[in-house]
Short mmCIF file of C-alpha atoms in Angstrom, two decimals:
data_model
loop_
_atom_site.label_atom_id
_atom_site.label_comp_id
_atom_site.label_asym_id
_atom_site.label_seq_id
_atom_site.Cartn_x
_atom_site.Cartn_y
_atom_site.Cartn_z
CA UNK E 19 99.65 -155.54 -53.54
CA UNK E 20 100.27 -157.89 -56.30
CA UNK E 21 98.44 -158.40 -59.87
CA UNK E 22 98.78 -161.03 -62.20
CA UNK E 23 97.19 -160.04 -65.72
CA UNK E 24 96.73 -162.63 -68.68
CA UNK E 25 98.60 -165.70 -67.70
CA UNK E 26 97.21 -169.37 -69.34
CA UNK E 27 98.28 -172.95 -68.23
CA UNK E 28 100.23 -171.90 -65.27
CA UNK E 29 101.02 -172.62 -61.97
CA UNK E 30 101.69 -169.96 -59.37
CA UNK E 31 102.93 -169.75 -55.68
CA UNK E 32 102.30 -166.37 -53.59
CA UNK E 33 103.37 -166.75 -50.30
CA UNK E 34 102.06 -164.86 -47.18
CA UNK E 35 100.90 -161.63 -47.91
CA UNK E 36 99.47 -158.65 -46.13
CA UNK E 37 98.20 -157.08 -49.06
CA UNK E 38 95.47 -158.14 -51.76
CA UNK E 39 96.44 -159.85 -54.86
CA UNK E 40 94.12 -159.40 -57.59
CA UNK E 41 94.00 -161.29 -60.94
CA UNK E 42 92.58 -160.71 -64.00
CA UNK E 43 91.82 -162.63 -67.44
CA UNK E 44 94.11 -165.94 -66.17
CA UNK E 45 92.74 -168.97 -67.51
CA UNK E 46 93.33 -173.00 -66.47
CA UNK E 47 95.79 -171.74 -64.12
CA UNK E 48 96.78 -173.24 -60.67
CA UNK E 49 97.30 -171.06 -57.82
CA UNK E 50 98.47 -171.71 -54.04
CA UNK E 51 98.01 -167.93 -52.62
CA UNK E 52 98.19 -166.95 -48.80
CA UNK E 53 97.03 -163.66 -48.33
CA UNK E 54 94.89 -160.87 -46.79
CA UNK E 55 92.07 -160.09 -49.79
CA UNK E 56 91.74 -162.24 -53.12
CA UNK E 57 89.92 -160.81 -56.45
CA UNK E 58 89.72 -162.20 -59.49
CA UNK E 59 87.66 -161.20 -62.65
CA UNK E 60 87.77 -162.91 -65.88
CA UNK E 61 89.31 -165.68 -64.66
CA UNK E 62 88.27 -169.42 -66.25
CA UNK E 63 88.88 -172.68 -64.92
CA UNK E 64 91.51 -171.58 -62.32
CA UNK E 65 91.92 -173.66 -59.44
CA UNK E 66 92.95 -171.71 -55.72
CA UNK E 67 94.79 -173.55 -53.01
CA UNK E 68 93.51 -170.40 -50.63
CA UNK E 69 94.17 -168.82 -47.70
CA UNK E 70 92.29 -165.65 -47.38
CA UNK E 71 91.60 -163.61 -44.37
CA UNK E 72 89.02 -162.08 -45.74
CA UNK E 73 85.84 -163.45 -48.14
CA UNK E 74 87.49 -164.03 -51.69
CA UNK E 75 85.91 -162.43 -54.27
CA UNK E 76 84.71 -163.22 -58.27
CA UNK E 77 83.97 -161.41 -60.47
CA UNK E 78 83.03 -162.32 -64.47
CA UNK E 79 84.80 -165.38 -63.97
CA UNK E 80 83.68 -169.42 -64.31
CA UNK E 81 84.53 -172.80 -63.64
CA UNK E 82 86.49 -171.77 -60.42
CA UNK E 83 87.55 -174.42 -57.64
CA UNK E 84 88.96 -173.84 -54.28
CA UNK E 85 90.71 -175.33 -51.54
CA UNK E 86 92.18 -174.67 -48.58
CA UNK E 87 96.34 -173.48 -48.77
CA UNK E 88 98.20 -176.08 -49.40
CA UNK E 89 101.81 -174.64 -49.35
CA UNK E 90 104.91 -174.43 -47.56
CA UNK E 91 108.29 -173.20 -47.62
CA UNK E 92 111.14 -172.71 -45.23
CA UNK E 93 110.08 -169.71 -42.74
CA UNK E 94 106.28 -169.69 -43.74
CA UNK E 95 105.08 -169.93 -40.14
CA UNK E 96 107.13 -166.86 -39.57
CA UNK E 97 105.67 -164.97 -42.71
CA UNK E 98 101.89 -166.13 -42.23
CA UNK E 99 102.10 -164.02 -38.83
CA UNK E 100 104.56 -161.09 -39.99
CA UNK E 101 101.65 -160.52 -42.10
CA UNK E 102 99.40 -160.75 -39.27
CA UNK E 103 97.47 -164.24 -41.42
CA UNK E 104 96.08 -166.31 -38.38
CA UNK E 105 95.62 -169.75 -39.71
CA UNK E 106 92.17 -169.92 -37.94
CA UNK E 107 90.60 -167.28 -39.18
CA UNK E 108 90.66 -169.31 -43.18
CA UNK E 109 87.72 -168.22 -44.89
CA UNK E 110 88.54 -169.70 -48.78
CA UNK E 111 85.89 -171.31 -48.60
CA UNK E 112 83.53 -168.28 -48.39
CA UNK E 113 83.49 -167.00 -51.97
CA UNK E 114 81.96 -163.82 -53.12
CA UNK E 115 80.27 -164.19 -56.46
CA UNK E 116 79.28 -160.28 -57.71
CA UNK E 117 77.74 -162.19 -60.59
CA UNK E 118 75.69 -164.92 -58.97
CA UNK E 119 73.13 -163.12 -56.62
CA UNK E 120 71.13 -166.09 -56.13
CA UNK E 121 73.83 -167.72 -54.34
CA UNK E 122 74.14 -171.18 -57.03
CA UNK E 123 77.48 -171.03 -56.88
CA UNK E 124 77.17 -171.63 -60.93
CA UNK E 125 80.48 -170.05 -60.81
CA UNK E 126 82.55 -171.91 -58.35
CA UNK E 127 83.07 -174.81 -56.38
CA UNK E 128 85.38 -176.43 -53.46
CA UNK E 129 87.70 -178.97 -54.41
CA UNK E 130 86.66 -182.62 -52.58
CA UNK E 131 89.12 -183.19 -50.47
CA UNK E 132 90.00 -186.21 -52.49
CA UNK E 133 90.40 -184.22 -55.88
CA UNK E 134 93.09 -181.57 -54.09
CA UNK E 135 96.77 -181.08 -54.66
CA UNK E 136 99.00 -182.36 -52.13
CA UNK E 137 101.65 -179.93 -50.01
CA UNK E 138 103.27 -177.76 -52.80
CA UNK E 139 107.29 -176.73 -51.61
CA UNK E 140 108.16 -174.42 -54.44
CA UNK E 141 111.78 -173.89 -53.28
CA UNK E 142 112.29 -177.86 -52.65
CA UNK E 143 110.82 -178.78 -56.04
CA UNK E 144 113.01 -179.94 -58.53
CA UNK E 145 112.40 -178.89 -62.43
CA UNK E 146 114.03 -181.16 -65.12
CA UNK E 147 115.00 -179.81 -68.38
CA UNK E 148 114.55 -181.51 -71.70
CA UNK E 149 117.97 -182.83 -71.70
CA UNK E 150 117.59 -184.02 -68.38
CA UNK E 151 119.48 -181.46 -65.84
CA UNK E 152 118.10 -180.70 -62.64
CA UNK E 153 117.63 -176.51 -62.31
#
């Protein structure tokens, strides 16, 4: 299980896991999450690059985009089915809204395909410094 409590302006990569993340009070945050359940409450305008075996779920949050997964790594085949995450069975798209019962989805949307991240490689990525030197 994983939680991620209170984080602003960030981007975050959780590769494949078997467990649920859940995240709380995160605002204009990026995410790129593979994993078995997803909840968030509190969240606002977060943005979820999603794989989620089961229906992802909001709660108390707004302005929420998804998309489909868009990472990879070295070995990530490997981890998506040591965690038993079948690429086929994807269901990011199928958010559940506890505070939206007539299904407007005035919380959330999906990300046109054309407004989406491209492949995200956290270990390949390069950061620069101020001065200039790769880390």
């Amino acid at each position: 299980q994983v939680q991620i409590d209170d984080v602003a302006d960030s981007k975050i990569f959780i590769g494949a896991s078997s467990e649920s993340i859940f995240i709380r009070d995160c605002t204009n945050c990026t995410f790129t999450i593979a994993c078995k359940q997803l909840r968030t409450r509190d969240c606002n305008d977060c943005t979820f690059y999603l794989y989620c075996k089961t229906q992802p779920i909001i709660e108390t949050s707004t302005r929420m985009k998804f998309a489909p997964f868009n990472g990879d790594y070295p070995g990530h085949n490997k981890a998506m089915a040591d965690a038993n995450l079948v690429s086929s069975q994807n269901l990011w798209h199928a958010i559940f809204d506890f505070n939206d019962e007539n299904k407007t989805h005035k919380n959330w949307s999906c990300l046109k395909e054309n407004d989406r991240d491209g492949i995200w490689n956290p270990i390949e990525q390069k950061t620069t410094r101020n001065c200039g030197n790769e880390i």
